[in-house]
mmCIF file of C-alpha atoms in Angstrom:
data_model
loop_
_atom_site.group_PDB
_atom_site.id
_atom_site.type_symbol
_atom_site.label_atom_id
_atom_site.label_comp_id
_atom_site.label_asym_id
_atom_site.label_seq_id
_atom_site.Cartn_x
_atom_site.Cartn_y
_atom_site.Cartn_z
ATOM 1 C CA GLY A 22 -180.265 122.184 93.210
ATOM 2 C CA ILE A 23 -178.371 119.855 90.936
ATOM 3 C CA GLN A 24 -176.309 121.940 88.552
ATOM 4 C CA VAL A 25 -173.528 121.425 86.044
ATOM 5 C CA GLU A 26 -172.530 124.645 84.306
ATOM 6 C CA GLN A 27 -169.981 124.998 81.526
ATOM 7 C CA SER A 28 -168.137 127.964 80.103
ATOM 8 C CA PRO A 29 -167.624 129.353 77.592
ATOM 9 C CA PRO A 30 -170.623 128.165 75.552
ATOM 10 C CA ASP A 31 -168.742 128.719 72.295
ATOM 11 C CA LEU A 32 -165.051 128.927 71.463
ATOM 12 C CA ILE A 33 -163.262 129.528 68.176
ATOM 13 C CA LEU A 34 -159.549 128.778 67.970
ATOM 14 C CA GLN A 35 -156.856 128.926 65.359
ATOM 15 C CA GLU A 36 -155.119 125.607 64.858
ATOM 16 C CA GLY A 37 -152.182 125.310 67.246
ATOM 17 C CA ALA A 38 -153.700 127.446 69.992
ATOM 18 C CA ASN A 39 -154.305 126.290 73.564
ATOM 19 C CA SER A 40 -157.587 126.511 75.454
ATOM 20 C CA THR A 41 -159.176 125.905 78.834
ATOM 21 C CA LEU A 42 -162.771 124.812 79.302
ATOM 22 C CA ARG A 43 -164.428 125.126 82.683
ATOM 23 C CA CYS A 44 -167.116 123.133 84.457
ATOM 24 C CA ASN A 45 -168.709 124.258 87.735
ATOM 25 C CA PHE A 46 -170.840 121.766 89.621
ATOM 26 C CA SER A 47 -173.099 121.947 92.624
ATOM 27 C CA ASP A 48 -172.641 120.255 96.010
ATOM 28 C CA SER A 49 -174.947 117.409 95.032
ATOM 29 C CA VAL A 50 -172.766 116.308 92.091
ATOM 30 C CA ASN A 51 -169.603 114.212 92.123
ATOM 31 C CA ASN A 52 -167.531 111.841 89.965
ATOM 32 C CA LEU A 53 -166.912 114.284 87.123
ATOM 33 C CA GLN A 54 -166.406 113.016 83.601
ATOM 34 C CA TRP A 55 -165.488 114.868 80.406
ATOM 35 C CA PHE A 56 -166.816 113.870 76.978
ATOM 36 C CA HIS A 57 -166.215 115.004 73.406
ATOM 37 C CA GLN A 58 -169.076 114.844 70.910
ATOM 38 C CA ASN A 59 -167.749 114.988 67.371
ATOM 39 C CA PRO A 60 -169.589 116.737 64.524
ATOM 40 C CA TRP A 61 -171.235 113.394 63.637
ATOM 41 C CA GLY A 62 -172.728 113.049 67.093
ATOM 42 C CA GLN A 63 -170.501 110.355 68.576
ATOM 43 C CA LEU A 64 -169.795 110.858 72.276
ATOM 44 C CA ILE A 65 -166.354 109.811 73.447
ATOM 45 C CA ASN A 66 -165.366 109.620 77.091
ATOM 46 C CA LEU A 67 -162.188 111.653 77.629
ATOM 47 C CA PHE A 68 -161.659 111.524 81.370
ATOM 48 C CA TYR A 69 -163.229 110.078 84.486
ATOM 49 C CA ILE A 70 -161.855 112.547 87.003
ATOM 50 C CA PRO A 71 -163.554 112.841 90.398
ATOM 51 C CA SER A 72 -160.471 114.669 91.719
ATOM 52 C CA GLY A 73 -156.877 115.425 90.830
ATOM 53 C CA THR A 74 -155.244 115.714 87.429
ATOM 54 C CA LYS A 75 -155.033 113.345 84.469
ATOM 55 C CA GLN A 76 -153.338 113.721 81.112
ATOM 56 C CA ASN A 77 -153.875 111.974 77.816
ATOM 57 C CA GLY A 78 -151.721 113.303 74.985
ATOM 58 C CA ARG A 79 -152.634 116.917 74.255
ATOM 59 C CA LEU A 80 -155.553 116.817 76.658
ATOM 60 C CA SER A 81 -155.475 117.091 80.414
ATOM 61 C CA ALA A 82 -158.098 117.613 83.087
ATOM 62 C CA THR A 83 -158.077 118.806 86.656
ATOM 63 C CA THR A 84 -160.900 118.556 89.171
ATOM 64 C CA VAL A 85 -160.828 120.451 92.455
ATOM 65 C CA ALA A 86 -163.742 118.754 94.176
ATOM 66 C CA THR A 87 -163.558 120.926 97.306
ATOM 67 C CA GLU A 88 -164.082 124.027 95.163
ATOM 68 C CA ARG A 89 -166.652 122.391 92.880
ATOM 69 C CA TYR A 90 -164.956 122.906 89.525
ATOM 70 C CA SER A 91 -163.148 121.009 86.808
ATOM 71 C CA LEU A 92 -160.977 122.248 83.938
ATOM 72 C CA LEU A 93 -160.209 120.644 80.591
ATOM 73 C CA TYR A 94 -157.031 121.807 78.877
ATOM 74 C CA ILE A 95 -156.479 121.385 75.154
ATOM 75 C CA SER A 96 -152.976 122.149 73.925
ATOM 76 C CA SER A 97 -151.829 122.651 70.329
ATOM 77 C CA SER A 98 -155.408 122.336 69.085
ATOM 78 C CA GLN A 99 -156.150 120.555 65.812
ATOM 79 C CA THR A 100 -159.150 120.762 63.498
ATOM 80 C CA THR A 101 -160.143 117.275 64.645
ATOM 81 C CA ASP A 102 -160.669 118.682 68.157
ATOM 82 C CA SER A 103 -163.759 120.495 66.885
ATOM 83 C CA GLY A 104 -167.085 119.467 68.359
ATOM 84 C CA VAL A 105 -168.878 119.869 71.669
ATOM 85 C CA TYR A 106 -167.214 119.172 74.998
ATOM 86 C CA PHE A 107 -169.477 118.085 77.831
ATOM 87 C CA CYS A 108 -168.776 117.627 81.480
ATOM 88 C CA ALA A 109 -171.081 115.367 83.452
ATOM 89 C CA GLY A 110 -171.380 114.282 87.035
ATOM 90 C CA GLN A 111 -173.278 111.831 89.148
ATOM 91 C CA VAL A 112 -175.772 112.747 91.828
ATOM 92 C CA TYR A 113 -174.850 112.094 95.461
ATOM 93 C CA GLY A 114 -177.092 109.461 96.925
ATOM 94 C CA GLY A 115 -178.383 108.486 93.521
ATOM 95 C CA SER A 116 -177.850 105.259 91.659
ATOM 96 C CA GLN A 117 -174.453 106.457 90.388
ATOM 97 C CA GLY A 118 -175.638 105.614 86.892
ATOM 98 C CA ASN A 119 -177.551 108.851 86.520
ATOM 99 C CA LEU A 120 -175.163 111.246 84.744
ATOM 100 C CA ILE A 121 -176.108 114.930 84.750
ATOM 101 C CA PHE A 122 -174.647 116.734 81.734
ATOM 102 C CA GLY A 123 -173.844 120.391 81.284
ATOM 103 C CA LYS A 124 -174.949 122.216 78.135
ATOM 104 C CA GLY A 125 -171.504 121.877 76.600
ATOM 105 C CA THR A 126 -168.821 124.075 75.071
ATOM 106 C CA LYS A 127 -168.897 124.146 71.287
ATOM 107 C CA LEU A 128 -165.324 124.308 69.981
ATOM 108 C CA SER A 129 -164.409 125.204 66.417
ATOM 109 C CA VAL A 130 -160.751 124.910 65.434
ATOM 110 C CA LYS A 131 -159.925 126.739 62.205
ATOM 111 C CA PRO A 132 -157.031 125.660 59.952
ATOM 112 C CA GLY B 18 -163.426 95.312 69.387
ATOM 113 C CA ALA B 19 -166.988 96.251 68.541
ATOM 114 C CA GLY B 20 -168.434 99.246 70.279
ATOM 115 C CA VAL B 21 -171.994 99.964 71.336
ATOM 116 C CA SER B 22 -174.352 99.696 68.389
ATOM 117 C CA GLN B 23 -177.845 101.111 68.009
ATOM 118 C CA THR B 24 -180.551 100.410 65.486
ATOM 119 C CA PRO B 25 -182.114 101.956 63.579
ATOM 120 C CA SER B 26 -179.826 104.937 63.028
ATOM 121 C CA ASN B 27 -182.821 107.022 61.960
ATOM 122 C CA LYS B 28 -186.520 106.550 62.571
ATOM 123 C CA VAL B 29 -189.357 108.661 61.220
ATOM 124 C CA THR B 30 -192.831 107.967 62.582
ATOM 125 C CA GLU B 31 -196.199 109.614 62.865
ATOM 126 C CA LYS B 32 -197.719 111.050 65.999
ATOM 127 C CA GLY B 33 -199.498 108.357 67.984
ATOM 128 C CA LYS B 34 -197.455 105.426 66.655
ATOM 129 C CA TYR B 35 -195.393 102.948 68.668
ATOM 130 C CA VAL B 36 -191.594 102.709 68.217
ATOM 131 C CA GLU B 37 -188.843 100.434 69.476
ATOM 132 C CA LEU B 38 -185.196 101.415 69.619
ATOM 133 C CA ARG B 39 -182.518 98.779 70.082
ATOM 134 C CA CYS B 40 -179.141 98.899 71.805
ATOM 135 C CA ASP B 41 -176.376 96.281 71.659
ATOM 136 C CA PRO B 42 -173.816 97.001 74.395
ATOM 137 C CA ILE B 43 -170.156 96.096 74.328
ATOM 138 C CA SER B 44 -169.799 92.385 74.964
ATOM 139 C CA GLY B 45 -169.333 91.645 78.663
ATOM 140 C CA HIS B 46 -170.580 95.016 79.867
ATOM 141 C CA THR B 47 -173.030 94.528 82.705
ATOM 142 C CA ALA B 48 -174.393 98.071 82.934
ATOM 143 C CA LEU B 49 -176.449 99.788 80.233
ATOM 144 C CA TYR B 50 -177.811 103.330 80.100
ATOM 145 C CA TRP B 51 -180.305 105.216 77.944
ATOM 146 C CA TYR B 52 -180.146 108.982 77.407
ATOM 147 C CA ARG B 53 -182.083 111.436 75.240
ATOM 148 C CA GLN B 54 -180.445 114.445 73.573
ATOM 149 C CA SER B 55 -182.361 117.365 72.133
ATOM 150 C CA LEU B 56 -180.771 119.814 69.722
ATOM 151 C CA GLY B 57 -178.253 122.085 71.414
ATOM 152 C CA GLN B 58 -178.546 120.338 74.771
ATOM 153 C CA GLY B 59 -176.517 117.812 76.703
ATOM 154 C CA PRO B 60 -177.775 114.243 77.005
ATOM 155 C CA GLU B 61 -180.564 113.705 79.528
ATOM 156 C CA PHE B 62 -180.613 110.496 81.587
ATOM 157 C CA LEU B 63 -183.549 108.133 81.095
ATOM 158 C CA ILE B 64 -182.784 104.745 82.660
ATOM 159 C CA TYR B 65 -179.904 102.596 83.935
ATOM 160 C CA PHE B 66 -179.784 98.781 83.941
ATOM 161 C CA GLN B 67 -177.473 96.661 86.020
ATOM 162 C CA GLY B 68 -177.820 93.200 84.523
ATOM 163 C CA THR B 69 -181.449 92.505 83.688
ATOM 164 C CA GLY B 70 -182.973 94.873 86.206
ATOM 165 C CA ALA B 71 -183.551 98.605 86.043
ATOM 166 C CA ALA B 72 -181.394 100.075 88.813
ATOM 167 C CA ASP B 73 -182.687 103.591 88.191
ATOM 168 C CA ASP B 74 -185.600 104.580 85.937
ATOM 169 C CA SER B 75 -186.087 108.017 87.441
ATOM 170 C CA GLY B 76 -185.386 109.758 84.136
ATOM 171 C CA LEU B 77 -188.227 108.207 82.142
ATOM 172 C CA PRO B 78 -190.484 111.200 81.391
ATOM 173 C CA ASN B 79 -193.839 109.406 81.658
ATOM 174 C CA ASP B 80 -195.505 106.011 81.360
ATOM 175 C CA ARG B 81 -195.357 106.067 77.555
ATOM 176 C CA PHE B 82 -191.660 105.208 77.869
ATOM 177 C CA PHE B 83 -190.525 101.721 78.844
ATOM 178 C CA ALA B 84 -187.256 99.824 78.515
ATOM 179 C CA VAL B 85 -186.298 96.173 78.897
ATOM 180 C CA ARG B 86 -183.112 94.129 79.019
ATOM 181 C CA PRO B 87 -184.414 90.570 79.404
ATOM 182 C CA GLU B 88 -181.124 88.671 79.109
ATOM 183 C CA GLY B 89 -178.767 91.269 80.503
ATOM 184 C CA SER B 90 -177.325 92.193 77.125
ATOM 185 C CA VAL B 91 -179.437 93.801 74.371
ATOM 186 C CA SER B 92 -181.891 96.463 75.499
ATOM 187 C CA THR B 93 -184.984 97.886 73.826
ATOM 188 C CA LEU B 94 -186.447 101.303 74.545
ATOM 189 C CA LYS B 95 -190.149 101.380 73.757
ATOM 190 C CA ILE B 96 -192.207 104.509 73.228
ATOM 191 C CA GLN B 97 -195.995 104.295 72.989
ATOM 192 C CA ARG B 98 -198.316 106.899 71.462
ATOM 193 C CA THR B 99 -195.398 109.006 70.261
ATOM 194 C CA GLU B 100 -195.671 112.787 70.421
ATOM 195 C CA ARG B 101 -193.818 115.431 68.430
ATOM 196 C CA GLY B 102 -191.924 116.388 71.601
ATOM 197 C CA ASP B 103 -190.371 112.917 71.668
ATOM 198 C CA SER B 104 -188.253 113.861 68.644
ATOM 199 C CA ALA B 105 -184.610 113.689 69.731
ATOM 200 C CA VAL B 106 -181.485 111.571 69.476
ATOM 201 C CA TYR B 107 -181.700 108.560 71.780
ATOM 202 C CA LEU B 108 -178.282 107.487 73.031
ATOM 203 C CA CYS B 109 -177.313 104.216 74.612
ATOM 204 C CA ALA B 110 -174.163 103.620 76.664
ATOM 205 C CA SER B 111 -172.640 100.658 78.445
ATOM 206 C CA SER B 112 -169.999 100.173 81.118
ATOM 207 C CA LEU B 113 -168.017 97.153 82.250
ATOM 208 C CA GLY B 114 -169.216 97.148 85.828
ATOM 209 C CA ALA B 115 -171.746 98.841 88.007
ATOM 210 C CA ALA B 116 -171.740 102.623 87.983
ATOM 211 C CA PRO B 117 -169.756 104.772 88.571
ATOM 212 C CA GLU B 118 -167.713 103.545 85.630
ATOM 213 C CA THR B 119 -166.558 104.953 82.333
ATOM 214 C CA GLN B 120 -169.564 104.909 79.997
ATOM 215 C CA TYR B 121 -169.100 104.095 76.304
ATOM 216 C CA PHE B 122 -171.719 105.595 74.025
ATOM 217 C CA GLY B 123 -173.300 104.309 70.838
ATOM 218 C CA PRO B 124 -173.921 106.479 67.750
ATOM 219 C CA GLY B 125 -177.553 107.112 68.709
ATOM 220 C CA THR B 126 -180.932 106.745 67.030
ATOM 221 C CA ARG B 127 -182.365 109.949 65.586
ATOM 222 C CA LEU B 128 -186.143 109.840 66.121
ATOM 223 C CA LEU B 129 -188.429 112.229 64.274
ATOM 224 C CA VAL B 130 -192.128 112.254 65.105
ATOM 225 C CA LEU B 131 -194.234 114.001 62.472
#
């Protein structure tokens, strides 16, 4: 079936710590994207990463499409990193506009 | 520049009523998407427009839900005979070109059906 699974579901960090969030996706999903939803509900696109590695400041992401997983790295975490991180993919053979989201990883960064 | 905007930000209605939710995409974006997010869940796809036409409406849960984008810009999601289970945050996103493309999300409309 079509699956996007994220781990861990919850994560608590002390400010300054590093973390890795994981997303596993089924064969029928491609074109991975990572989003951050802040505590006010706004969803921000972090990375469009169907394969390979991208970096943006303290954040980086790697997708290994052949092994059906993607990782989001957060370094030197800050309290403003708190919120829910979602990965999402598109369905093979679908319209490409149909994003399937995981259930998210809820991150809390403590000062 | 201006991002995706959605109105109203909150809507409270009674079971059985009709509601309309509006989305203004980023200027120049040809693709527009509607999602629904329930508490503690990821967004769930509803419908995707490319220009004025619905390229994919496979996520609409039933025939009470309908969406239009008559001029290829603003879109309206319409829900008839609302039910308590329709309560959720309705998110709109837009992208510059046809999917797959980076999607930019609006702040959402929080719908509560009493």
